[in-house]
């Protein structure tokens, strides 16, 4: 990781390494099972698996940005947004990412990119309308922290295996591996592939959720320390969370699949299991920011 002035987080680094290790192990298991079951087509299996992984790594930022409606804007089109990003990048001593806006009334922001040179920071029109300049800078610093720490790339790659497992499961059920055989081999093969894929999906889902919650706290802390204004970030969190609750459910459901990438989740009900949540609770985030304000001697 290129050095920036964002506070390093060894806990985040160790969690990213652990997540990638287990995700890689799961990936090998999936491919290994397919190679064993499809002996006659093992070369094809390896080629397809490799191509999918490489494509996801190189094009994940574009896929994510397109899926969430991000539209890159110039400094002339969004001078205030670009100005905030310029100030924060100078403060953090990091390359400026591409800047984008998503046409959505849901107040939120996200970052994509496999590294600092291929990154994008995006804010929704709903966020830009609702936040004060200091609050907006706190949110943007939070997103830039994700880029600096490279946890955006890790999250994208980690999420990919779950998607791949789902595709394998559906393909196995639809095509019926070896269905031309009249013995029990076909049925056994389908069951094995389906069972392994379901297990892989479940494990990758839990791994990404555990990493996602920690990385949000890490980004909050890094942003608060960089800007020196934890109260501004806390105000933004409170305002965004409160405003999201007023957004029509239909719009929130459209945003929900991308919760892990957003500054604040579309849905974060207290009754929902914390084990499955993509973000820590608002209380946890505000409590951490309060402690940082005390450390910095800020009100």
XYZ file of C-alpha atoms in Angstrom:
299
model
C 0.000 0.000 0.000
C 1.313 3.453 -0.926
C 1.953 5.519 2.177
C -0.571 8.232 2.996
C -1.298 10.348 6.050
C -4.320 8.248 6.915
C -3.767 6.515 10.234
C -2.583 2.940 9.617
C -4.706 0.159 11.045
C -2.929 -3.118 11.752
C -6.197 -4.698 12.812
C -7.699 -3.951 9.408
C -4.605 -5.221 7.603
C -4.580 -8.496 9.515
C -8.295 -9.006 8.881
C -7.863 -8.342 5.166
C -4.994 -10.839 4.955
C -7.008 -13.448 6.871
C -10.089 -12.881 4.720
C -8.117 -13.165 1.486
C -6.397 -16.335 2.733
C -9.672 -18.079 3.464
C -11.299 -16.725 0.308
C -8.362 -18.034 -1.722
C -8.606 -21.383 0.034
C -12.309 -21.570 -0.723
C -11.650 -20.642 -4.342
C -9.155 -23.496 -4.651
C -11.656 -25.894 -3.068
C -14.397 -24.909 -5.515
C -12.155 -25.261 -8.542
C -10.716 -28.513 -7.164
C -14.160 -30.058 -6.723
C -15.139 -29.082 -10.255
C -11.904 -30.489 -11.685
C -12.471 -33.808 -9.898
C -16.095 -34.063 -10.977
C -15.496 -32.893 -14.538
C -12.338 -34.840 -15.299
C -12.813 -34.594 -19.029
C -13.114 -30.815 -18.940
C -10.651 -29.812 -16.225
C -8.728 -27.507 -18.577
C -11.935 -25.655 -19.433
C -12.816 -25.370 -15.727
C -9.423 -23.855 -14.896
C -9.550 -21.445 -17.830
C -13.061 -20.236 -17.019
C -12.298 -19.873 -13.297
C -9.103 -17.959 -14.015
C -10.769 -15.724 -16.594
C -13.628 -14.882 -14.221
C -11.248 -14.036 -11.389
C -9.021 -11.825 -13.557
C -12.006 -10.080 -15.121
C -13.517 -9.408 -11.699
C -10.248 -7.987 -10.375
C -9.562 -5.704 -13.340
C -13.102 -4.542 -14.021
C -14.645 -4.639 -10.544
C -14.500 -0.860 -10.142
C -16.337 -0.254 -13.425
C -18.907 -2.930 -12.661
C -19.583 -1.498 -9.206
C -19.729 2.089 -10.425
C -22.108 1.217 -13.262
C -24.319 -0.883 -10.982
C -24.677 1.964 -8.493
C -25.349 4.603 -11.152
C -22.107 6.558 -10.766
C -21.411 9.194 -13.419
C -17.949 10.764 -13.503
C -18.029 14.552 -13.288
C -15.501 17.263 -14.083
C -14.447 20.113 -11.761
C -16.607 22.443 -13.863
C -19.670 20.228 -13.356
C -19.190 19.730 -9.587
C -16.751 22.365 -8.281
C -17.632 21.973 -4.579
C -17.321 18.194 -4.650
C -14.013 18.331 -6.520
C -12.762 21.057 -4.195
C -13.469 18.910 -1.134
C -11.729 15.901 -2.676
C -8.738 18.068 -3.695
C -8.319 19.386 -0.138
C -8.555 15.931 1.416
C -6.136 14.343 -1.058
C -3.615 17.107 -0.389
C -4.093 16.615 3.345
C -3.712 12.832 3.023
C -0.856 13.073 0.494
C -2.531 10.631 -1.899
C -3.390 10.664 -5.620
C -6.750 12.167 -6.460
C -9.312 9.553 -7.491
C -11.921 10.045 -10.165
C -14.944 11.896 -8.815
C -18.505 10.847 -9.600
C -22.102 11.610 -8.721
C -24.997 9.137 -8.607
C -28.503 10.430 -9.277
C -30.274 9.118 -6.191
C -32.219 10.720 -3.375
C -30.761 8.154 -0.958
C -28.059 10.136 0.899
C -24.926 8.043 0.597
C -21.392 7.736 -0.765
C -19.044 4.952 -1.807
C -15.596 4.277 -3.231
C -14.407 1.724 -5.785
C -11.079 0.736 -7.276
C -8.402 -1.934 -7.031
C -5.714 0.604 -6.065
C -5.196 4.331 -5.547
C -4.487 4.975 -9.228
C -7.676 3.262 -10.375
C -10.119 4.522 -7.794
C -13.343 6.487 -7.791
C -15.200 8.319 -5.053
C -18.900 8.880 -5.596
C -21.541 10.864 -3.715
C -25.260 10.738 -4.384
C -27.242 13.850 -5.197
C -29.251 13.181 -2.040
C -26.082 13.390 0.063
C -24.858 16.578 -1.610
C -28.186 18.296 -0.977
C -28.326 17.435 2.706
C -24.829 17.857 4.144
C -22.896 20.938 5.196
C -19.364 21.330 3.718
C -17.587 20.039 6.866
C -19.944 17.062 7.068
C -19.390 16.250 3.399
C -15.620 16.357 3.881
C -15.950 13.925 6.778
C -17.861 11.464 4.583
C -15.426 11.864 1.681
C -12.465 11.345 4.030
C -14.136 8.135 5.197
C -14.384 6.923 1.587
C -10.831 7.975 0.724
C -9.650 5.954 3.710
C -11.157 2.852 2.084
C -9.114 3.612 -1.034
C -5.902 4.296 0.904
C -6.219 1.092 2.952
C -7.234 -0.919 -0.158
C -10.060 -2.630 1.684
C -12.389 -1.727 -1.217
C -10.415 -4.065 -3.488
C -10.416 -6.823 -0.869
C -14.166 -6.512 -0.368
C -14.804 -6.705 -4.110
C -12.663 -9.805 -4.562
C -14.085 -11.446 -1.448
C -17.644 -10.805 -2.622
C -16.876 -12.310 -6.017
C -16.434 -15.845 -4.690
C -19.930 -15.814 -3.248
C -21.273 -14.716 -6.621
C -19.285 -17.467 -8.353
C -20.598 -20.073 -5.909
C -24.149 -18.976 -6.676
C -23.534 -19.255 -10.417
C -22.066 -22.745 -10.013
C -25.044 -23.858 -7.936
C -27.557 -22.648 -10.505
C -25.560 -24.101 -13.402
C -25.379 -27.487 -11.685
C -29.102 -27.540 -10.968
C -30.116 -26.378 -14.431
C -27.777 -28.525 -16.511
C -27.538 -31.620 -14.327
C -23.846 -32.527 -14.362
C -23.412 -35.816 -16.172
C -27.131 -36.270 -16.712
C -26.506 -38.466 -19.751
C -25.157 -41.176 -17.470
C -27.796 -43.619 -16.282
C -26.077 -44.493 -13.010
C -26.023 -42.508 -9.799
C -22.859 -40.571 -10.651
C -24.796 -37.647 -12.118
C -27.019 -37.224 -9.085
C -24.051 -37.511 -6.730
C -22.062 -34.959 -8.743
C -24.910 -32.444 -8.708
C -25.386 -32.878 -4.966
C -21.675 -32.434 -4.248
C -21.342 -29.332 -6.425
C -24.489 -27.806 -4.953
C -23.500 -28.580 -1.360
C -19.967 -27.224 -1.769
C -21.240 -24.078 -3.478
C -23.790 -23.414 -0.740
C -21.147 -23.843 1.961
C -18.704 -21.613 0.086
C -21.353 -18.939 -0.361
C -22.246 -19.016 3.333
C -18.610 -18.807 4.470
C -17.697 -16.034 2.032
C -20.824 -14.111 3.063
C -19.873 -14.261 6.741
C -16.237 -13.374 6.034
C -17.195 -10.296 4.019
C -19.695 -9.189 6.677
C -17.131 -9.488 9.470
C -14.564 -7.539 7.453
C -17.136 -4.970 6.347
C -18.154 -4.025 9.876
C -14.573 -3.595 11.040
C -13.510 -1.617 7.991
C -16.318 0.889 8.520
C -15.120 1.592 12.060
C -11.562 1.814 10.769
C -12.551 4.317 8.064
C -14.483 6.422 10.580
C -11.448 6.582 12.833
C -9.011 7.338 9.995
C -11.267 10.078 8.614
C -11.766 11.683 12.034
C -8.034 11.711 12.748
C -7.140 13.050 9.298
C -9.627 15.930 9.345
C -9.402 16.539 13.078
C -13.189 16.987 13.134
C -14.827 13.812 14.490
C -17.916 15.835 15.415
C -18.516 16.714 11.739
C -18.399 13.049 10.755
C -20.694 12.175 13.670
C -23.148 14.843 12.525
C -23.044 13.465 8.992
C -23.659 9.931 10.251
C -26.614 11.025 12.345
C -28.095 13.100 9.547
C -27.633 10.443 6.846
C -29.057 7.668 9.020
C -32.059 9.774 9.940
C -32.708 10.841 6.358
C -32.385 7.282 5.018
C -35.214 6.251 7.333
C -37.459 8.711 5.454
C -36.625 7.420 1.972
C -39.351 5.290 0.291
C -38.823 1.575 0.872
C -38.740 0.860 -2.859
C -35.729 3.142 -3.345
C -33.962 1.628 -0.340
C -34.428 -1.897 -1.674
C -32.719 -0.885 -4.910
C -29.714 0.322 -2.914
C -29.645 -2.567 -0.429
C -27.575 -5.017 -2.566
C -24.663 -2.563 -2.399
C -24.829 -1.939 1.353
C -21.310 -3.251 1.958
C -19.891 -0.455 -0.215
C -21.984 2.417 1.126
C -21.110 4.920 3.848
C -24.344 3.983 5.644
C -26.584 0.962 4.998
C -29.968 1.293 3.322
C -31.432 -0.965 6.018
C -29.939 -1.348 9.478
C -32.773 -2.320 11.797
C -31.842 -3.084 15.393
C -33.754 -6.354 15.179
C -31.566 -7.531 12.343
C -28.785 -9.909 13.402
C -25.490 -8.094 13.899
C -23.743 -11.189 12.524
C -25.343 -10.559 9.125
C -25.121 -6.760 9.156
C -22.747 -5.037 6.737
C -22.171 -2.076 9.105
C -21.712 -1.550 12.834
C -24.627 0.114 14.582
C -24.947 3.893 14.612
C -24.364 3.833 18.375
C -21.053 1.984 17.956
C -19.858 4.452 15.346
C -20.886 7.517 17.332
C -19.342 6.105 20.504
C -15.998 5.624 18.735
C -16.110 9.142 17.304
C -16.891 10.490 20.763
C -13.788 8.780 22.169
C -11.658 10.197 19.341
C -13.003 13.690 20.041
C -11.937 13.275 23.667
C -8.469 12.117 22.583
C -8.110 15.130 20.309
C -9.492 17.478 22.962
C -12.325 18.522 20.664
C -15.908 19.172 21.798
